[in-house]
Amino acid sequence: MWIASEVTRRLGIDLPIIQAGMAGGTTTPELVAAVSQAGGLGTLGAGYMSGEQIRAAIRAIRELTDKPFGVNLFIPEEESGRTAPGEAVRQIMNETRRRLGIPEDPELGKVAEPFEEQMAAVLEERVPVFSFTFGLLDKRSMAECKKRGIVVMGTATTVREGVALEASGVDMVVAQGSEAGGHRGSFLPDSPNNLVGLMALIPQMADRLSVPVIAAGGIMDGRGIAAAFMLGAQAAQLGTAFLLTEESGAHRLHKQAVLSASDEETVLTTAFSGKAARGVNNEFMRLLAPYAEDIPSYPAQNAMTRDIRQAASRQERSEFLSMWAGQAGALGRTLSAGQLVSKLVEETESLLGKR
């Protein structure tokens, strides 16, 4: 077994490479299954899916592979902050809608999928691995996972968050560095300085925790994986790298933007969802940047921009798309998921002298 560790043993995988659970359609059943078939761990990003959609996706994955895979969900957050946009934000969003030719001030409908229904699908389907972000899993759900033999992974952006996750009973902690694309997994409200770089976060978290640490954030090739191992991680989780693969459901323009973005062109924004997330800078993000305090909190803003994002996708208007990406997207490669895993293994083995 290549670089065998507690992570590979517990997850039942050959390679300590995990595909991040990117919500919003990126992690198709084909992508998840391809990563798992190649020896890593594919993960379904199910944060925006209903319970029935999760069940259907899990069954589709199982038709494609008999290897272990994971499902990732968002922990519900207590409602705080704005639930309605300030007038300037409302006007900017309506002007955007006019440019896209869609109705202004639409009815919101459902703000978020019920977590209880999502979690019920995970438990009933007995997925091999369950990962989550934005908080701590409730005690009942944790106990039900343990009863079913489901490996549980939580996301932390600081050592204190990692300690809290370990105390809650997780089997492993994903250390998310500030370089990571997509939403920040921060959840301790009294920890505002949570933009810790991955190279600083891994060794400190590895020293404090007794459960395995998985490195995430800005890792695109074997160099990043090897560095993470040297710093104390037992596995690496890659999101942006797999977003660019053939099986990914990411929009064509999203992939192009990530590949052409420099290290300075991804920024943190709350414009699309009301929660800090890193993506390729575009017009919508720039328009709302001066009005950050008037943007509704998550998940209200996420629901309020859904029509904009969907119309932008249909019309191929990248200036209004949420194009999440880590800081090293330009190192990406347009390969199949299986080919990417093979490349990552080859590069990492070469650097660590495992040949």
mmCIF file of C-alpha atoms in Angstrom:
data_model
loop_
_atom_site.group_PDB
_atom_site.id
_atom_site.type_symbol
_atom_site.label_atom_id
_atom_site.label_comp_id
_atom_site.label_asym_id
_atom_site.label_seq_id
_atom_site.Cartn_x
_atom_site.Cartn_y
_atom_site.Cartn_z
ATOM 1 C CA MET A 1 0.000 0.000 0.000
ATOM 2 C CA TRP A 2 1.341 3.434 -0.975
ATOM 3 C CA ILE A 3 2.166 5.589 2.062
ATOM 4 C CA ALA A 4 -0.120 3.536 4.305
ATOM 5 C CA SER A 5 -1.449 5.438 7.308
ATOM 6 C CA GLU A 6 -4.289 5.442 9.790
ATOM 7 C CA VAL A 7 -6.283 7.492 7.268
ATOM 8 C CA THR A 8 -5.962 4.995 4.443
ATOM 9 C CA ARG A 9 -6.670 2.115 6.830
ATOM 10 C CA ARG A 10 -9.771 3.713 8.358
ATOM 11 C CA LEU A 11 -11.132 4.910 5.012
ATOM 12 C CA GLY A 12 -10.351 1.637 3.256
ATOM 13 C CA ILE A 13 -8.497 3.354 0.413
ATOM 14 C CA ASP A 14 -5.132 2.722 -1.233
ATOM 15 C CA LEU A 15 -4.013 6.334 -1.614
ATOM 16 C CA PRO A 16 -4.124 9.217 0.896
ATOM 17 C CA ILE A 17 -5.744 11.472 -1.697
ATOM 18 C CA ILE A 18 -9.228 12.848 -1.085
ATOM 19 C CA GLN A 19 -11.362 14.762 -3.562
ATOM 20 C CA ALA A 20 -13.065 17.626 -1.737
ATOM 21 C CA GLY A 21 -16.854 17.651 -1.457
ATOM 22 C CA MET A 22 -17.596 20.703 -3.588
ATOM 23 C CA ALA A 23 -21.318 21.507 -3.503
ATOM 24 C CA GLY A 24 -23.290 22.996 -6.372
ATOM 25 C CA GLY A 25 -23.005 20.301 -9.019
ATOM 26 C CA THR A 26 -19.238 20.022 -9.386
ATOM 27 C CA THR A 27 -18.965 16.608 -7.743
ATOM 28 C CA THR A 28 -20.914 14.480 -10.194
ATOM 29 C CA PRO A 29 -21.356 10.754 -9.459
ATOM 30 C CA GLU A 30 -18.904 10.165 -12.311
ATOM 31 C CA LEU A 31 -16.220 12.295 -10.630
ATOM 32 C CA VAL A 32 -16.730 10.746 -7.199
ATOM 33 C CA ALA A 33 -16.624 7.215 -8.582
ATOM 34 C CA ALA A 34 -13.578 7.888 -10.782
ATOM 35 C CA VAL A 35 -11.502 9.145 -7.851
ATOM 36 C CA SER A 36 -12.515 6.192 -5.696
ATOM 37 C CA GLN A 37 -11.829 3.738 -8.531
ATOM 38 C CA ALA A 38 -8.339 5.224 -8.880
ATOM 39 C CA GLY A 39 -7.593 4.436 -5.228
ATOM 40 C CA GLY A 40 -8.429 7.728 -3.529
ATOM 41 C CA LEU A 41 -11.621 8.882 -1.836
ATOM 42 C CA GLY A 42 -14.252 10.589 -3.960
ATOM 43 C CA THR A 43 -16.696 12.848 -2.127
ATOM 44 C CA LEU A 44 -20.188 13.979 -3.081
ATOM 45 C CA GLY A 45 -20.719 17.659 -2.231
ATOM 46 C CA ALA A 46 -24.349 17.433 -1.107
ATOM 47 C CA GLY A 47 -24.760 20.679 0.817
ATOM 48 C CA TYR A 48 -27.427 22.032 -1.569
ATOM 49 C CA MET A 49 -29.152 18.716 -2.303
ATOM 50 C CA SER A 50 -32.428 17.415 -0.904
ATOM 51 C CA GLY A 51 -32.578 14.093 0.886
ATOM 52 C CA GLU A 52 -34.010 12.394 -2.195
ATOM 53 C CA GLN A 53 -31.360 13.918 -4.451
ATOM 54 C CA ILE A 54 -28.659 12.659 -2.097
ATOM 55 C CA ARG A 55 -30.118 9.150 -2.160
ATOM 56 C CA ALA A 56 -30.258 9.156 -5.960
ATOM 57 C CA ALA A 57 -26.658 10.395 -6.240
ATOM 58 C CA ILE A 58 -25.382 7.803 -3.742
ATOM 59 C CA ARG A 59 -27.068 5.037 -5.701
ATOM 60 C CA ALA A 60 -25.628 6.379 -8.952
ATOM 61 C CA ILE A 61 -22.138 6.337 -7.427
ATOM 62 C CA ARG A 62 -22.621 2.762 -6.250
ATOM 63 C CA GLU A 63 -23.561 1.713 -9.764
ATOM 64 C CA LEU A 64 -20.186 3.050 -10.940
ATOM 65 C CA THR A 65 -17.893 1.776 -8.178
ATOM 66 C CA ASP A 66 -17.781 -0.604 -5.239
ATOM 67 C CA LYS A 67 -14.992 1.410 -3.607
ATOM 68 C CA PRO A 68 -15.431 3.630 -0.510
ATOM 69 C CA PHE A 69 -16.637 7.211 -1.046
ATOM 70 C CA GLY A 70 -17.864 10.083 1.084
ATOM 71 C CA VAL A 71 -20.742 12.552 1.338
ATOM 72 C CA ASN A 72 -20.209 16.120 2.561
ATOM 73 C CA LEU A 73 -22.880 18.324 4.179
ATOM 74 C CA PHE A 74 -23.082 21.815 5.686
ATOM 75 C CA ILE A 75 -23.868 22.035 9.396
ATOM 76 C CA PRO A 76 -26.827 24.419 9.864
ATOM 77 C CA GLU A 77 -25.861 27.707 11.461
ATOM 78 C CA GLU A 78 -27.877 29.784 13.878
ATOM 79 C CA GLU A 79 -29.471 32.691 12.061
ATOM 80 C CA SER A 80 -27.523 35.858 12.779
ATOM 81 C CA GLY A 81 -26.880 39.118 11.012
ATOM 82 C CA ARG A 82 -28.897 40.457 8.104
ATOM 83 C CA THR A 83 -31.667 38.450 6.483
ATOM 84 C CA ALA A 84 -32.551 41.169 3.959
ATOM 85 C CA PRO A 85 -30.213 43.167 1.708
ATOM 86 C CA GLY A 86 -29.405 46.813 2.255
ATOM 87 C CA GLU A 87 -30.847 49.109 -0.420
ATOM 88 C CA ALA A 88 -27.558 49.474 -2.307
ATOM 89 C CA VAL A 89 -27.117 45.691 -2.425
ATOM 90 C CA ARG A 90 -30.715 45.211 -3.533
ATOM 91 C CA GLN A 91 -30.275 47.738 -6.347
ATOM 92 C CA ILE A 92 -27.043 46.127 -7.561
ATOM 93 C CA MET A 93 -28.651 42.691 -7.626
ATOM 94 C CA ASN A 94 -31.708 43.990 -9.468
ATOM 95 C CA GLU A 95 -29.538 45.785 -12.022
ATOM 96 C CA THR A 96 -27.733 42.481 -12.536
ATOM 97 C CA ARG A 97 -31.089 40.768 -13.047
ATOM 98 C CA ARG A 98 -32.079 43.381 -15.633
ATOM 99 C CA ARG A 99 -28.848 42.718 -17.514
ATOM 100 C CA LEU A 100 -29.628 38.998 -17.447
ATOM 101 C CA GLY A 101 -33.266 39.535 -18.446
ATOM 102 C CA ILE A 102 -34.764 37.877 -15.360
ATOM 103 C CA PRO A 103 -37.402 39.217 -12.896
ATOM 104 C CA GLU A 104 -36.388 41.628 -10.149
ATOM 105 C CA ASP A 105 -36.961 40.927 -6.441
ATOM 106 C CA PRO A 106 -37.959 37.282 -6.963
ATOM 107 C CA GLU A 107 -39.698 35.190 -4.312
ATOM 108 C CA LEU A 108 -37.020 33.350 -2.331
ATOM 109 C CA GLY A 109 -38.744 30.050 -1.773
ATOM 110 C CA LYS A 110 -36.712 27.537 0.245
ATOM 111 C CA VAL A 111 -33.582 29.145 1.729
ATOM 112 C CA ALA A 112 -31.811 25.856 2.507
ATOM 113 C CA GLU A 113 -32.517 22.128 2.411
ATOM 114 C CA PRO A 114 -33.525 20.624 5.789
ATOM 115 C CA PHE A 115 -30.396 19.167 7.378
ATOM 116 C CA GLU A 116 -32.398 16.450 9.124
ATOM 117 C CA GLU A 117 -33.566 15.071 5.780
ATOM 118 C CA GLN A 118 -30.062 15.274 4.318
ATOM 119 C CA MET A 119 -28.571 13.498 7.328
ATOM 120 C CA ALA A 120 -31.278 10.845 7.235
ATOM 121 C CA ALA A 121 -30.235 9.982 3.664
ATOM 122 C CA VAL A 122 -26.577 9.668 4.715
ATOM 123 C CA LEU A 123 -27.466 7.373 7.610
ATOM 124 C CA GLU A 124 -30.035 5.261 5.791
ATOM 125 C CA GLU A 125 -27.708 4.711 2.847
ATOM 126 C CA ARG A 126 -24.851 3.862 5.245
ATOM 127 C CA VAL A 127 -22.256 5.790 3.281
ATOM 128 C CA PRO A 128 -18.690 4.729 4.153
ATOM 129 C CA VAL A 129 -17.515 8.268 4.996
ATOM 130 C CA PHE A 130 -19.364 11.381 6.158
ATOM 131 C CA SER A 131 -17.647 14.774 6.188
ATOM 132 C CA PHE A 132 -19.030 18.143 7.186
ATOM 133 C CA THR A 133 -18.151 21.804 7.390
ATOM 134 C CA PHE A 134 -19.391 25.041 9.064
ATOM 135 C CA GLY A 135 -19.615 23.625 12.579
ATOM 136 C CA LEU A 136 -19.945 20.629 14.893
ATOM 137 C CA LEU A 137 -22.151 17.611 14.245
ATOM 138 C CA ASP A 138 -24.906 17.155 16.826
ATOM 139 C CA LYS A 139 -24.408 14.341 19.345
ATOM 140 C CA ARG A 140 -27.305 12.232 18.083
ATOM 141 C CA SER A 141 -26.108 12.255 14.472
ATOM 142 C CA MET A 142 -22.557 11.511 15.602
ATOM 143 C CA ALA A 143 -23.769 8.525 17.610
ATOM 144 C CA GLU A 144 -25.835 7.237 14.674
ATOM 145 C CA CYS A 145 -22.793 7.465 12.389
ATOM 146 C CA LYS A 146 -20.675 5.540 14.886
ATOM 147 C CA LYS A 147 -23.392 2.890 15.257
ATOM 148 C CA ARG A 148 -23.318 2.322 11.500
ATOM 149 C CA GLY A 149 -19.529 2.287 11.217
ATOM 150 C CA ILE A 150 -19.448 5.526 9.220
ATOM 151 C CA VAL A 151 -16.106 7.355 9.411
ATOM 152 C CA VAL A 152 -16.691 11.014 10.354
ATOM 153 C CA MET A 153 -14.532 13.952 9.258
ATOM 154 C CA GLY A 154 -14.942 17.618 10.253
ATOM 155 C CA THR A 155 -13.395 20.807 8.865
ATOM 156 C CA ALA A 156 -11.304 23.256 10.911
ATOM 157 C CA THR A 157 -9.548 26.495 9.973
ATOM 158 C CA THR A 158 -7.754 26.991 13.314
ATOM 159 C CA VAL A 159 -6.187 24.753 15.946
ATOM 160 C CA ARG A 160 -8.966 25.655 18.408
ATOM 161 C CA GLU A 161 -11.572 24.500 15.907
ATOM 162 C CA GLY A 162 -9.619 21.276 15.424
ATOM 163 C CA VAL A 163 -9.571 20.688 19.182
ATOM 164 C CA ALA A 164 -13.338 21.289 19.350
ATOM 165 C CA LEU A 165 -13.936 18.819 16.520
ATOM 166 C CA GLU A 166 -11.804 16.141 18.164
ATOM 167 C CA ALA A 167 -13.686 16.607 21.447
ATOM 168 C CA SER A 168 -16.982 16.174 19.557
ATOM 169 C CA GLY A 169 -15.945 12.686 18.414
ATOM 170 C CA VAL A 170 -14.758 13.028 14.809
ATOM 171 C CA ASP A 171 -12.379 10.389 13.486
ATOM 172 C CA MET A 172 -10.311 12.843 11.438
ATOM 173 C CA VAL A 173 -9.949 16.602 10.993
ATOM 174 C CA VAL A 174 -9.541 18.414 7.681
ATOM 175 C CA ALA A 175 -7.208 21.372 8.233
ATOM 176 C CA GLN A 176 -8.384 24.018 5.774
ATOM 177 C CA GLY A 177 -5.717 26.617 5.041
ATOM 178 C CA SER A 178 -6.518 30.153 3.931
ATOM 179 C CA GLU A 179 -5.427 29.237 0.384
ATOM 180 C CA ALA A 180 -8.446 26.982 -0.084
ATOM 181 C CA GLY A 181 -11.094 27.679 -2.681
ATOM 182 C CA GLY A 182 -14.790 27.818 -1.897
ATOM 183 C CA HIS A 183 -16.380 28.478 1.474
ATOM 184 C CA ARG A 184 -14.342 28.882 4.619
ATOM 185 C CA GLY A 185 -15.128 26.146 7.124
ATOM 186 C CA SER A 186 -14.696 28.463 10.121
ATOM 187 C CA PHE A 187 -17.256 28.044 12.888
ATOM 188 C CA LEU A 188 -15.975 29.550 16.154
ATOM 189 C CA PRO A 189 -17.436 33.081 16.221
ATOM 190 C CA ASP A 190 -14.832 34.323 18.685
ATOM 191 C CA SER A 191 -12.021 33.402 16.300
ATOM 192 C CA PRO A 192 -12.059 36.153 13.655
ATOM 193 C CA ASN A 193 -8.392 35.700 12.720
ATOM 194 C CA ASN A 194 -8.940 32.362 11.029
ATOM 195 C CA LEU A 195 -7.053 32.926 7.783
ATOM 196 C CA VAL A 196 -4.147 30.714 8.786
ATOM 197 C CA GLY A 197 -1.951 29.492 5.927
ATOM 198 C CA LEU A 198 -1.797 25.726 5.439
ATOM 199 C CA MET A 199 1.943 25.414 6.079
ATOM 200 C CA ALA A 200 1.474 27.060 9.480
ATOM 201 C CA LEU A 201 -1.759 25.221 10.282
ATOM 202 C CA ILE A 202 -0.777 21.591 9.593
ATOM 203 C CA PRO A 203 2.124 21.155 12.056
ATOM 204 C CA GLN A 204 0.365 23.029 14.857
ATOM 205 C CA MET A 205 -2.810 21.002 14.405
ATOM 206 C CA ALA A 206 -0.885 17.730 14.081
ATOM 207 C CA ASP A 207 0.935 18.500 17.343
ATOM 208 C CA ARG A 208 -2.296 19.247 19.247
ATOM 209 C CA LEU A 209 -4.629 16.525 17.968
ATOM 210 C CA SER A 210 -4.551 12.791 18.526
ATOM 211 C CA VAL A 211 -6.773 12.098 15.507
ATOM 212 C CA PRO A 212 -5.303 12.230 11.978
ATOM 213 C CA VAL A 213 -5.031 15.568 10.199
ATOM 214 C CA ILE A 214 -5.905 15.923 6.516
ATOM 215 C CA ALA A 215 -4.393 18.901 4.669
ATOM 216 C CA ALA A 216 -6.585 21.081 2.424
ATOM 217 C CA GLY A 217 -5.984 24.386 0.680
ATOM 218 C CA GLY A 218 -3.966 25.282 -2.399
ATOM 219 C CA ILE A 219 -2.695 21.728 -3.046
ATOM 220 C CA MET A 220 -2.586 21.092 -6.785
ATOM 221 C CA ASP A 221 0.228 18.606 -7.408
ATOM 222 C CA GLY A 222 2.656 16.154 -5.834
ATOM 223 C CA ARG A 223 4.752 18.969 -4.416
ATOM 224 C CA GLY A 224 1.858 20.135 -2.273
ATOM 225 C CA ILE A 225 1.012 16.606 -1.142
ATOM 226 C CA ALA A 226 4.626 15.825 -0.245
ATOM 227 C CA ALA A 227 4.920 19.087 1.699
ATOM 228 C CA ALA A 228 1.719 18.304 3.615
ATOM 229 C CA PHE A 229 3.059 14.873 4.600
ATOM 230 C CA MET A 230 6.362 16.353 5.756
ATOM 231 C CA LEU A 231 4.453 18.798 7.977
ATOM 232 C CA GLY A 232 2.424 16.097 9.704
ATOM 233 C CA ALA A 233 -0.684 15.493 7.582
ATOM 234 C CA GLN A 234 -1.690 11.907 6.881
ATOM 235 C CA ALA A 235 -3.658 12.701 3.720
ATOM 236 C CA ALA A 236 -4.297 15.552 1.311
ATOM 237 C CA GLN A 237 -7.681 16.852 0.189
ATOM 238 C CA LEU A 238 -7.810 18.565 -3.210
ATOM 239 C CA GLY A 239 -10.739 20.562 -4.538
ATOM 240 C CA THR A 240 -9.691 22.953 -7.305
ATOM 241 C CA ALA A 241 -7.463 20.312 -8.916
ATOM 242 C CA PHE A 242 -10.445 17.948 -9.309
ATOM 243 C CA LEU A 243 -12.802 20.771 -10.311
ATOM 244 C CA LEU A 244 -10.804 20.973 -13.554
ATOM 245 C CA THR A 245 -11.130 17.293 -14.470
ATOM 246 C CA GLU A 246 -13.224 15.919 -17.320
ATOM 247 C CA GLU A 247 -15.794 14.365 -14.969
ATOM 248 C CA SER A 248 -16.344 17.565 -12.994
ATOM 249 C CA GLY A 249 -19.697 19.305 -13.359
ATOM 250 C CA ALA A 250 -18.156 22.783 -13.110
ATOM 251 C CA HIS A 251 -19.177 25.211 -15.859
ATOM 252 C CA ARG A 252 -16.823 25.464 -18.845
ATOM 253 C CA LEU A 253 -16.223 29.163 -18.135
ATOM 254 C CA HIS A 254 -15.488 28.387 -14.496
ATOM 255 C CA LYS A 255 -12.767 25.954 -15.512
ATOM 256 C CA GLN A 256 -11.281 28.437 -17.974
ATOM 257 C CA ALA A 257 -11.245 31.209 -15.376
ATOM 258 C CA VAL A 258 -9.482 29.018 -12.808
ATOM 259 C CA LEU A 259 -6.775 27.936 -15.228
ATOM 260 C CA SER A 260 -6.062 31.493 -16.341
ATOM 261 C CA ALA A 261 -6.215 33.123 -12.895
ATOM 262 C CA SER A 262 -2.966 34.286 -11.307
ATOM 263 C CA ASP A 263 -2.182 33.799 -7.629
ATOM 264 C CA GLU A 264 -3.508 37.321 -6.981
ATOM 265 C CA GLU A 265 -6.826 36.896 -8.770
ATOM 266 C CA THR A 266 -8.718 34.809 -6.223
ATOM 267 C CA VAL A 267 -10.298 36.770 -3.391
ATOM 268 C CA LEU A 268 -12.546 36.167 -0.403
ATOM 269 C CA THR A 269 -16.087 37.397 -0.900
ATOM 270 C CA THR A 270 -19.510 37.207 0.731
ATOM 271 C CA ALA A 271 -21.248 38.513 -2.398
ATOM 272 C CA PHE A 272 -22.736 35.243 -3.609
ATOM 273 C CA SER A 273 -23.668 33.440 -0.404
ATOM 274 C CA GLY A 274 -23.276 35.775 2.553
ATOM 275 C CA LYS A 275 -20.440 33.568 3.858
ATOM 276 C CA ALA A 276 -16.758 34.092 3.160
ATOM 277 C CA ALA A 277 -15.635 32.054 0.152
ATOM 278 C CA ARG A 278 -12.602 32.220 -2.141
ATOM 279 C CA GLY A 279 -13.125 32.485 -5.877
ATOM 280 C CA VAL A 280 -11.908 34.071 -9.084
ATOM 281 C CA ASN A 281 -12.656 37.794 -8.864
ATOM 282 C CA ASN A 282 -15.337 39.043 -11.228
ATOM 283 C CA GLU A 283 -17.711 41.953 -11.782
ATOM 284 C CA PHE A 284 -20.432 40.831 -9.360
ATOM 285 C CA MET A 285 -17.922 40.448 -6.544
ATOM 286 C CA ARG A 286 -16.407 43.863 -7.281
ATOM 287 C CA LEU A 287 -19.812 45.558 -7.415
ATOM 288 C CA LEU A 288 -20.796 44.316 -3.971
ATOM 289 C CA ALA A 289 -17.385 44.613 -2.309
ATOM 290 C CA PRO A 290 -17.983 48.171 -0.976
ATOM 291 C CA TYR A 291 -21.272 47.064 0.629
ATOM 292 C CA ALA A 292 -20.155 43.956 2.531
ATOM 293 C CA GLU A 293 -21.940 45.050 5.703
ATOM 294 C CA ASP A 294 -25.242 45.323 3.820
ATOM 295 C CA ILE A 295 -25.103 41.808 2.366
ATOM 296 C CA PRO A 296 -27.453 39.307 4.069
ATOM 297 C CA SER A 297 -25.815 36.487 5.991
ATOM 298 C CA TYR A 298 -25.671 32.846 4.852
ATOM 299 C CA PRO A 299 -27.885 31.111 3.780
ATOM 300 C CA ALA A 300 -30.215 34.034 2.951
ATOM 301 C CA GLN A 301 -27.848 35.663 0.451
ATOM 302 C CA ASN A 302 -27.130 32.314 -1.157
ATOM 303 C CA ALA A 303 -30.854 31.933 -1.833
ATOM 304 C CA MET A 304 -31.140 35.541 -3.046
ATOM 305 C CA THR A 305 -28.432 35.092 -5.694
ATOM 306 C CA ARG A 306 -29.564 31.652 -6.876
ATOM 307 C CA ASP A 307 -31.546 33.077 -9.804
ATOM 308 C CA ILE A 308 -28.588 35.246 -10.831
ATOM 309 C CA ARG A 309 -26.137 32.353 -10.771
ATOM 310 C CA GLN A 310 -28.469 30.046 -12.668
ATOM 311 C CA ALA A 311 -29.201 32.636 -15.363
ATOM 312 C CA ALA A 312 -25.503 33.477 -15.682
ATOM 313 C CA SER A 313 -24.730 29.792 -16.160
ATOM 314 C CA ARG A 314 -27.377 29.386 -18.871
ATOM 315 C CA GLN A 315 -26.266 32.557 -20.667
ATOM 316 C CA GLU A 316 -22.533 31.893 -20.189
ATOM 317 C CA ARG A 317 -21.952 35.164 -18.374
ATOM 318 C CA SER A 318 -18.864 34.549 -16.256
ATOM 319 C CA GLU A 319 -19.044 38.053 -14.782
ATOM 320 C CA PHE A 320 -21.993 36.869 -12.657
ATOM 321 C CA LEU A 321 -20.927 33.287 -11.886
ATOM 322 C CA SER A 322 -19.581 32.116 -8.529
ATOM 323 C CA MET A 323 -16.285 30.597 -9.652
ATOM 324 C CA TRP A 324 -14.756 29.132 -6.501
ATOM 325 C CA ALA A 325 -11.052 28.377 -6.674
ATOM 326 C CA GLY A 326 -7.973 28.100 -4.483
ATOM 327 C CA GLN A 327 -4.914 30.314 -4.827
ATOM 328 C CA ALA A 328 -2.970 27.885 -7.030
ATOM 329 C CA GLY A 329 -5.523 27.216 -9.765
ATOM 330 C CA ALA A 330 -3.074 28.101 -12.519
ATOM 331 C CA LEU A 331 -1.197 24.879 -11.650
ATOM 332 C CA GLY A 332 -4.259 22.879 -12.690
ATOM 333 C CA ARG A 333 -4.415 20.286 -15.427
ATOM 334 C CA THR A 334 -7.281 19.254 -17.679
ATOM 335 C CA LEU A 335 -7.134 15.488 -17.280
ATOM 336 C CA SER A 336 -9.562 12.767 -16.363
ATOM 337 C CA ALA A 337 -9.866 12.204 -12.626
ATOM 338 C CA GLY A 338 -8.092 8.862 -12.903
ATOM 339 C CA GLN A 339 -5.226 10.399 -14.845
ATOM 340 C CA LEU A 340 -4.904 13.179 -12.289
ATOM 341 C CA VAL A 341 -4.702 10.718 -9.401
ATOM 342 C CA SER A 342 -2.001 8.767 -11.252
ATOM 343 C CA LYS A 343 -0.017 11.973 -11.853
ATOM 344 C CA LEU A 344 -0.327 12.990 -8.207
ATOM 345 C CA VAL A 345 0.934 9.597 -7.087
ATOM 346 C CA GLU A 346 3.863 9.669 -9.506
ATOM 347 C CA GLU A 347 4.910 13.177 -8.461
ATOM 348 C CA THR A 348 4.568 12.525 -4.730
ATOM 349 C CA GLU A 349 6.406 9.217 -4.830
ATOM 350 C CA SER A 350 9.238 10.823 -6.745
ATOM 351 C CA LEU A 351 9.623 13.583 -4.174
ATOM 352 C CA LEU A 352 9.347 11.302 -1.156
ATOM 353 C CA GLY A 353 11.636 8.634 -2.623
ATOM 354 C CA LYS A 354 8.990 5.922 -2.493
ATOM 355 C CA ARG A 355 9.897 4.300 -5.792
#
